[in-house]
PDB file of C-alpha atoms in Angstrom:
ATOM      1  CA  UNK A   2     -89.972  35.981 -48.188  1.00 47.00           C
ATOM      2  CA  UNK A   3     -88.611  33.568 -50.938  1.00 49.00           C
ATOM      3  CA  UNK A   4     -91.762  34.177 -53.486  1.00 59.00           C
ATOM      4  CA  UNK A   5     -90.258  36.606 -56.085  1.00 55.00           C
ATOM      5  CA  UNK A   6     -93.499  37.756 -57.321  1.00 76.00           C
ATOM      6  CA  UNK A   7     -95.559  39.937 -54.877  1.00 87.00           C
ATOM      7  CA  UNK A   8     -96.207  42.944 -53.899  1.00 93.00           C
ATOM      8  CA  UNK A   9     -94.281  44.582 -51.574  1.00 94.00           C
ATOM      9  CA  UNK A  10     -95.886  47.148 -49.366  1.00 94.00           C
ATOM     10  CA  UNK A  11     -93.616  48.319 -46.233  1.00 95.00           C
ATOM     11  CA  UNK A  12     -90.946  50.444 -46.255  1.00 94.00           C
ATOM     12  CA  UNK A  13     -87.640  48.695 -45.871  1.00 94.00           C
ATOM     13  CA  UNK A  14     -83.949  48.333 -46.808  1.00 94.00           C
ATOM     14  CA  UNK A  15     -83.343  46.507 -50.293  1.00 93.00           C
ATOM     15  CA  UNK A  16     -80.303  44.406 -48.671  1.00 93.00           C
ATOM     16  CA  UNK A  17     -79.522  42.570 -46.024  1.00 92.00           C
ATOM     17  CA  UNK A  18     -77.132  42.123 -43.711  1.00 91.00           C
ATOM     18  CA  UNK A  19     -75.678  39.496 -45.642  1.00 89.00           C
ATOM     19  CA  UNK A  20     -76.248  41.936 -49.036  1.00 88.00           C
ATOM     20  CA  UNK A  21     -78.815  39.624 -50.197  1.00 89.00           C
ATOM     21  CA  UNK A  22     -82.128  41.105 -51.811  1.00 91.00           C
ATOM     22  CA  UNK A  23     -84.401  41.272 -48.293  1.00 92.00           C
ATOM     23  CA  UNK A  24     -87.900  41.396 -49.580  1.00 92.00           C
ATOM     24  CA  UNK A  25     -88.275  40.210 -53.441  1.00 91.00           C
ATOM     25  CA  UNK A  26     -90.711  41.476 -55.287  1.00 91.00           C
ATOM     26  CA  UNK A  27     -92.091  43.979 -56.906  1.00 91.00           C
ATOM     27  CA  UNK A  28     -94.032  47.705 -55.723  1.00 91.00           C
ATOM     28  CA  UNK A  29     -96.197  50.351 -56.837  1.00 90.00           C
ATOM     29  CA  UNK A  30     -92.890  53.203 -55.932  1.00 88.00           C
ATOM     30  CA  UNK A  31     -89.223  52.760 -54.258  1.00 87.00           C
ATOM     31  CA  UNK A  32     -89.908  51.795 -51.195  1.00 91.00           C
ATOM     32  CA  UNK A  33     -86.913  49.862 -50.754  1.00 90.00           C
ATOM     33  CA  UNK A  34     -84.250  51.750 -49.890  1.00 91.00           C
ATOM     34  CA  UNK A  35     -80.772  51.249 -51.954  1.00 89.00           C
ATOM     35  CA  UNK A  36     -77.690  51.725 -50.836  1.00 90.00           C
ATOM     36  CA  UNK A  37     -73.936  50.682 -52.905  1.00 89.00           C
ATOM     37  CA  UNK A  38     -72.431  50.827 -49.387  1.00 89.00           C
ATOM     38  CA  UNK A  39     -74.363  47.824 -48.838  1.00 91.00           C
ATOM     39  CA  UNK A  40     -73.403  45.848 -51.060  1.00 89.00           C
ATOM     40  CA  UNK A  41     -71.218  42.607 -50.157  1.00 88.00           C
ATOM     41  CA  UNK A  42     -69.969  41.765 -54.312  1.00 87.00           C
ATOM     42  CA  UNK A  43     -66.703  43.011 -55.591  1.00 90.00           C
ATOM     43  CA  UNK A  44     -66.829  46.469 -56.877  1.00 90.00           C
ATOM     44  CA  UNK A  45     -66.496  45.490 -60.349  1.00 90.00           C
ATOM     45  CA  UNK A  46     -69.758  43.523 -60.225  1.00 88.00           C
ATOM     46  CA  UNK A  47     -71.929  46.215 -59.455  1.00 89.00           C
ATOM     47  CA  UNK A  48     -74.135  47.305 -62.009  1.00 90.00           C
ATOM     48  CA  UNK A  49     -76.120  50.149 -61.994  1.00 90.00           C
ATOM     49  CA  UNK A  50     -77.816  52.168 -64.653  1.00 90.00           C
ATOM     50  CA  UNK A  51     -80.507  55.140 -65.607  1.00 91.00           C
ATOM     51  CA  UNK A  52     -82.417  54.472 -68.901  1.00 92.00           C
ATOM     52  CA  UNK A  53     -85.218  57.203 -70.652  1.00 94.00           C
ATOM     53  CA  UNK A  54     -87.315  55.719 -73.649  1.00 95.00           C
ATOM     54  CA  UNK A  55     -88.590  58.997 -75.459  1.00 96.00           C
ATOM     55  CA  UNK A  56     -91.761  58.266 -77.681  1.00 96.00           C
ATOM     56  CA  UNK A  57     -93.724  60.013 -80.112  1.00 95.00           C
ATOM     57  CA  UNK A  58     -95.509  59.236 -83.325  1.00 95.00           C
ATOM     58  CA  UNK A  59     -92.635  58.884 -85.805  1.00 96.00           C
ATOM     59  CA  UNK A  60     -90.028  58.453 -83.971  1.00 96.00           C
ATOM     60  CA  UNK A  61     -88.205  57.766 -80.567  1.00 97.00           C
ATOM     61  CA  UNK A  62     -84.461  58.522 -78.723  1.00 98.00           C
ATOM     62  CA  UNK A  63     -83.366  56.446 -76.032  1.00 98.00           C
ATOM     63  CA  UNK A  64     -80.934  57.135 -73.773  1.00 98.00           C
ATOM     64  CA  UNK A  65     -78.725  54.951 -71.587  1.00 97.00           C
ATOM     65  CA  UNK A  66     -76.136  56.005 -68.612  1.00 96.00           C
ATOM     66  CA  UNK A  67     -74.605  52.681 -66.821  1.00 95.00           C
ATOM     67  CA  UNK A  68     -71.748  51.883 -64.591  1.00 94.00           C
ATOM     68  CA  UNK A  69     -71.451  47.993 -64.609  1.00 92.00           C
ATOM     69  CA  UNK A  70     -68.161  47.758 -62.811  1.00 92.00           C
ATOM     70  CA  UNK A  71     -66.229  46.747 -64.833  1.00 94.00           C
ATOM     71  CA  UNK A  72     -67.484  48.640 -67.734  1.00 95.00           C
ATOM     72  CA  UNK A  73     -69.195  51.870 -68.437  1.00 95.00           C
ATOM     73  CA  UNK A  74     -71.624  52.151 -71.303  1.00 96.00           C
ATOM     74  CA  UNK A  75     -73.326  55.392 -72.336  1.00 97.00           C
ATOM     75  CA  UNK A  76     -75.001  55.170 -75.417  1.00 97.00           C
ATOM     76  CA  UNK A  77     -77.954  57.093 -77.578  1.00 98.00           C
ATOM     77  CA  UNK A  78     -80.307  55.470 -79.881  1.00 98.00           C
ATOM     78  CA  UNK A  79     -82.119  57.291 -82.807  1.00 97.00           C
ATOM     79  CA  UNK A  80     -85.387  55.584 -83.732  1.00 97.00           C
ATOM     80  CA  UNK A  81     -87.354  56.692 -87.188  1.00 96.00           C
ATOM     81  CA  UNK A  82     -90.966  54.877 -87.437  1.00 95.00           C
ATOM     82  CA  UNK A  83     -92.014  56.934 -90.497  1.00 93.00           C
ATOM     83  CA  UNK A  84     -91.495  55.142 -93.797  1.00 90.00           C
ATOM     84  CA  UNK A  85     -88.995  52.792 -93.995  1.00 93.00           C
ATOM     85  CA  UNK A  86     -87.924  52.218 -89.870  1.00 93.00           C
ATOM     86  CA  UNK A  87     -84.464  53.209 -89.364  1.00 95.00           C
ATOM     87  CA  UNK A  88     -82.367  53.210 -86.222  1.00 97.00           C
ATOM     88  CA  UNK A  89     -78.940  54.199 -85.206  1.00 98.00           C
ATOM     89  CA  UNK A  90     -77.144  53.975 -81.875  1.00 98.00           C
ATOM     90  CA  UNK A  91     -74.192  55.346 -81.014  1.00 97.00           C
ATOM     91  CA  UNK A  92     -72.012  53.775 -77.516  1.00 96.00           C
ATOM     92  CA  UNK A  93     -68.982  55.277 -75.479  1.00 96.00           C
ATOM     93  CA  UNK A  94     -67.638  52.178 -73.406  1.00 96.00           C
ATOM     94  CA  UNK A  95     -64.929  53.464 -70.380  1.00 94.00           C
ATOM     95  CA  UNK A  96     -62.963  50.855 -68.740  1.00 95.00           C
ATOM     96  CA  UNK A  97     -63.308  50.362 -64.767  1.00 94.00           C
ATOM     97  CA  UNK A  98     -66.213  53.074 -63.741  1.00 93.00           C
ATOM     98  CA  UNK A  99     -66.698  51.030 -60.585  1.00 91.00           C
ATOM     99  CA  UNK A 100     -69.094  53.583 -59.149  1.00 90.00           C
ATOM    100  CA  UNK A 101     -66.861  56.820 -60.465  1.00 90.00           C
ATOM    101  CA  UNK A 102     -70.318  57.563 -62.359  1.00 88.00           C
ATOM    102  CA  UNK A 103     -72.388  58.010 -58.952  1.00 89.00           C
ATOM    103  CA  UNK A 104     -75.560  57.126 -59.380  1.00 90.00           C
ATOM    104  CA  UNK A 105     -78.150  58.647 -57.500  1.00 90.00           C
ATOM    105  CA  UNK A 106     -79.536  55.804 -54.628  1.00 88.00           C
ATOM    106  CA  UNK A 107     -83.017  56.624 -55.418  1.00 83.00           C
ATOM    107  CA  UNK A 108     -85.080  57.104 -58.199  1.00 75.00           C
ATOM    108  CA  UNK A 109     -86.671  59.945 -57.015  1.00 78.00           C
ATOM    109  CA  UNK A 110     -83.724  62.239 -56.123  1.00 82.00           C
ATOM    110  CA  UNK A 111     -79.913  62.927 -57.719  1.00 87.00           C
ATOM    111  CA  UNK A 112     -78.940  63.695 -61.150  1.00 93.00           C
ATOM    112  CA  UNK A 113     -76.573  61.987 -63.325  1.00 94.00           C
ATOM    113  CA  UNK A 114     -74.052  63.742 -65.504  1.00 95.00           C
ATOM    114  CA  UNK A 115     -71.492  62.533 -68.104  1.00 95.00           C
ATOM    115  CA  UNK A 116     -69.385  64.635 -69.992  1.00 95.00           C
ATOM    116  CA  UNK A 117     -66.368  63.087 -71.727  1.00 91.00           C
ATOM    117  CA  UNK A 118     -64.986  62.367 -74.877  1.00 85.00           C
ATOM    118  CA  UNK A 119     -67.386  63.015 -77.343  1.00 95.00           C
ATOM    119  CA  UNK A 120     -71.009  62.940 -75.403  1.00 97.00           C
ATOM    120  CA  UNK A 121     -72.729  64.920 -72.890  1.00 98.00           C
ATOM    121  CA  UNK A 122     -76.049  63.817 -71.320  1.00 97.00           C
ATOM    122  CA  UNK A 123     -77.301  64.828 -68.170  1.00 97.00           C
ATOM    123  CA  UNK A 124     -80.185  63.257 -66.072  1.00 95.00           C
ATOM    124  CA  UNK A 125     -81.306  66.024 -63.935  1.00 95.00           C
ATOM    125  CA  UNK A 126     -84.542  66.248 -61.860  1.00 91.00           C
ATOM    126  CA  UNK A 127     -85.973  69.758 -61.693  1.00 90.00           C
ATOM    127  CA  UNK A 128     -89.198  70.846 -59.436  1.00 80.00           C
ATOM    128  CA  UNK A 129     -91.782  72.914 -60.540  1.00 71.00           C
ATOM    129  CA  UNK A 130     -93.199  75.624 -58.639  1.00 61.00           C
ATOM    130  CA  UNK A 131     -96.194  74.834 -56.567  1.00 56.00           C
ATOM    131  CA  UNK A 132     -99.341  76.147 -58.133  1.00 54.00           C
ATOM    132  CA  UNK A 133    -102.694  77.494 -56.280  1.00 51.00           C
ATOM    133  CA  UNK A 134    -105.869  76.704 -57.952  1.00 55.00           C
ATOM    134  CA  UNK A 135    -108.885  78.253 -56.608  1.00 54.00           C
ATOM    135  CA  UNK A 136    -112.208  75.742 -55.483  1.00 56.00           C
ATOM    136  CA  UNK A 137    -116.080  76.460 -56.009  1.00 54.00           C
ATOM    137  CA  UNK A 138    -116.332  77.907 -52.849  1.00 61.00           C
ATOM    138  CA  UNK A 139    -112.572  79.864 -53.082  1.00 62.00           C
ATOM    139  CA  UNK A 140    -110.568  78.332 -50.970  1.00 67.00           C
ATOM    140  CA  UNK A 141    -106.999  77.985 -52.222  1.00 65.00           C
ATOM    141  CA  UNK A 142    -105.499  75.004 -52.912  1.00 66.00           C
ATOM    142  CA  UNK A 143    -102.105  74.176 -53.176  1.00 64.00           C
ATOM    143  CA  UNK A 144    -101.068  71.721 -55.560  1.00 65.00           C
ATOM    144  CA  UNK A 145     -97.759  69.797 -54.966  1.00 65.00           C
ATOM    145  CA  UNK A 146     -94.268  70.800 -57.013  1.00 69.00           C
ATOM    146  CA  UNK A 147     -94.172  68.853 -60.545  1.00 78.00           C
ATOM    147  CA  UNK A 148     -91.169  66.897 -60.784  1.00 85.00           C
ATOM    148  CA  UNK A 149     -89.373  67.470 -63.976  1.00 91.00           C
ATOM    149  CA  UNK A 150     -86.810  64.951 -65.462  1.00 92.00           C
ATOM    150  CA  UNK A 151     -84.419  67.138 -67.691  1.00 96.00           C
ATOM    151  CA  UNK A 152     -82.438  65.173 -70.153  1.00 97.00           C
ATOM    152  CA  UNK A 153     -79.786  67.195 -72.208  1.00 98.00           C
ATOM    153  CA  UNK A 154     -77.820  65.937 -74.774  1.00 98.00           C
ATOM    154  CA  UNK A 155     -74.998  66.762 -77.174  1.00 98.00           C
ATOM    155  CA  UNK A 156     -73.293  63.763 -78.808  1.00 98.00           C
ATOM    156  CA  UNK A 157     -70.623  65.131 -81.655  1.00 97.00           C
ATOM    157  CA  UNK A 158     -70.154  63.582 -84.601  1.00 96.00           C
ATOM    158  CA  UNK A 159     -73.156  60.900 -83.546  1.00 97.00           C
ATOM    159  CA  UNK A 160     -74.065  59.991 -87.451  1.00 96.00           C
ATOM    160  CA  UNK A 161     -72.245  60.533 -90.684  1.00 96.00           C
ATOM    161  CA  UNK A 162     -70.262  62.795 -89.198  1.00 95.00           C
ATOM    162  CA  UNK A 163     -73.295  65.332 -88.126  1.00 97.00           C
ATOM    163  CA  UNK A 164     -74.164  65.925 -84.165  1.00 97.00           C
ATOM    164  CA  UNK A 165     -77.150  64.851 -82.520  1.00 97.00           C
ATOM    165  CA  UNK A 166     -78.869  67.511 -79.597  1.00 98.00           C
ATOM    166  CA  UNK A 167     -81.520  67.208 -77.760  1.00 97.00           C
ATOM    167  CA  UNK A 168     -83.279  69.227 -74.569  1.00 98.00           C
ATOM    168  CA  UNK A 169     -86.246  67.266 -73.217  1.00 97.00           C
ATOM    169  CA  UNK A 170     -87.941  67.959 -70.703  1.00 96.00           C
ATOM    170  CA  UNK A 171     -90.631  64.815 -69.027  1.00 93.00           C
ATOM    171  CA  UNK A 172     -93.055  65.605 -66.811  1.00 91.00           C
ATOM    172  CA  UNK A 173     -93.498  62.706 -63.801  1.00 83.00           C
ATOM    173  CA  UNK A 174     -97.388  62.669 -62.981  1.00 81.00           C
ATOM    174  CA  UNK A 175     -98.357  61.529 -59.569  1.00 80.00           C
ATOM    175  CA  UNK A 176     -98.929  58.076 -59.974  1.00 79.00           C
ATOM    176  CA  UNK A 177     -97.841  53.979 -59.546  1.00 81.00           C
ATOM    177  CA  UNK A 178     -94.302  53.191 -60.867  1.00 80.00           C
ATOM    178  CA  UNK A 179     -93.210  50.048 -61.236  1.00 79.00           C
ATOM    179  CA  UNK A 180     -90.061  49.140 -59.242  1.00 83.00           C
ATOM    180  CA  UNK A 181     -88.795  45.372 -59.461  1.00 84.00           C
ATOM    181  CA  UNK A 182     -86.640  43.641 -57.137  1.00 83.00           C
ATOM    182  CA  UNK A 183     -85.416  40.500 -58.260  1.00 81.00           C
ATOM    183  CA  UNK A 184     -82.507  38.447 -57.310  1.00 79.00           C
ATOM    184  CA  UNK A 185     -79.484  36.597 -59.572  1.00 72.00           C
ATOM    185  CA  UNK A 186     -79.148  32.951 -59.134  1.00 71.00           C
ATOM    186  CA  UNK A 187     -76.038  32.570 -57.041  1.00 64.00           C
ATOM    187  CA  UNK A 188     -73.155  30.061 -58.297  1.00 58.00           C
ATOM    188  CA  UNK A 189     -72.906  27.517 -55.656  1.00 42.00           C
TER     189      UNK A 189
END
C-alpha cells in the first residue's frame, strides 16, 4: 500500500524483505510486528527510543531513553505550570549505543534500564493480579491483569547541584493506542 494514512487492521511484519516499511499507516495497537534483526540500514542509523510524558495540574516530568546509533540520549525534563512556568532538562549523551541499550521489540512487553554515570531510570512493565468481581446473579468474574508501567528514577546532581527522584507508577487501561508507521524519504 503506498497511502501513508490509513488504518491498518491485520496483523503483519513492520518490514519487508527489502527492510522497507510493509504496510504504512497508522493502528488502533502494535500490530505490526518489529524486529532490529530486520533491518537492512547501517547499525548506526537505527534509532529507537521509549518516551513517558507525566502530567498533572502544576506540573509535569518527562522522561526520554533513546539509542539513535550513533548516539545515545537519556534525558529528564522538569516542568512547573504554577506561577511563573519554569522548566529544566537535564541530558546524558553516550557515544556509539548502536543497540547496546536493547530496546524491547514491542510496546507491550520488555523493560528498559539505564544506569550509568550519573542517572538511573528504568522502564519496567509490571502486571497486576487478576481480580474477581462478583455479578447480580454471583457468578465470578475474572477481570484481566492491569498492566503497570513502572518508571524509577534517580538523576544526581540534576539541578543546582540537588538530585531529582521519582517512583511512578501508570496504570495502562484497556483501550486504542495509537501506533504510527511512517516511512523516511529515501535519498536517491
Amino acid at each position: 500500500m503506498s497511502e501513508r494514512n490509513h488504518e491498518v487492521i491485520k496483523s503483519q511484519q513492520l518490514l519487508d524483505e527489502y527492510g522497507n516499511i510493509a504496510e504504512p499507516g497508522w493502528s488502533r495497537k502494535q500490530l505490526q510486528q518489529y524486529s532490529r534483526t530486520q533491518i537492512k540500514a547501517p547499525k548506526f542509523r537505527i534509532k529507537e527510543w521509549d518516551y513517558y510524558l507525566v502530567v498533572g495540574d502544576d506540573c509535569a516530568v518527562a522522561f526520554t531513553l533513546s539509542d539513535d546509533g550513533y548516539v545515545g540520549l537519556k534525558s529528564v525534563s522538569l516542568l512547573d505550570f504554577s506561577g511563573e512556568p519554569w522548566e529544566h532538562t537535564e541530558t546524558i549523551l553516550d557515544a556509539f549505543p548502536m543497540g547496546k541499550l536493547r530496546m524491547p521489540e514491542n510496546s507491550s512487553e520488555g523493560d528498559i534500564i539505564y544506569e550509568k554515570k550519573n542517572l538511573r531510570l528504568k522502564y519496567v512493565l509490571e502486571n497486576s493480579a487478576s481480580e474477581s468481581a462478583e455479578e447480580e446473579h454471583n457468578e465470578k468474574i475474572t477481570k484481566p491483569a492491569i498492566k503497570i508501567r513502572h518508571i524509577t528514577c534517580q538523576f544526581d546532581n540534576f539541578y543546582q547541584g540537588k538530585s531529582f527522584s521519582c517512583d511512578i507508577r501508570l496504570r495502562q487501561p484497556d483501550m486504542d493506542t495509537m501506533v504510527i508507521a511512517t516511512p523516511w524519504d529515501r535519498k536517491m
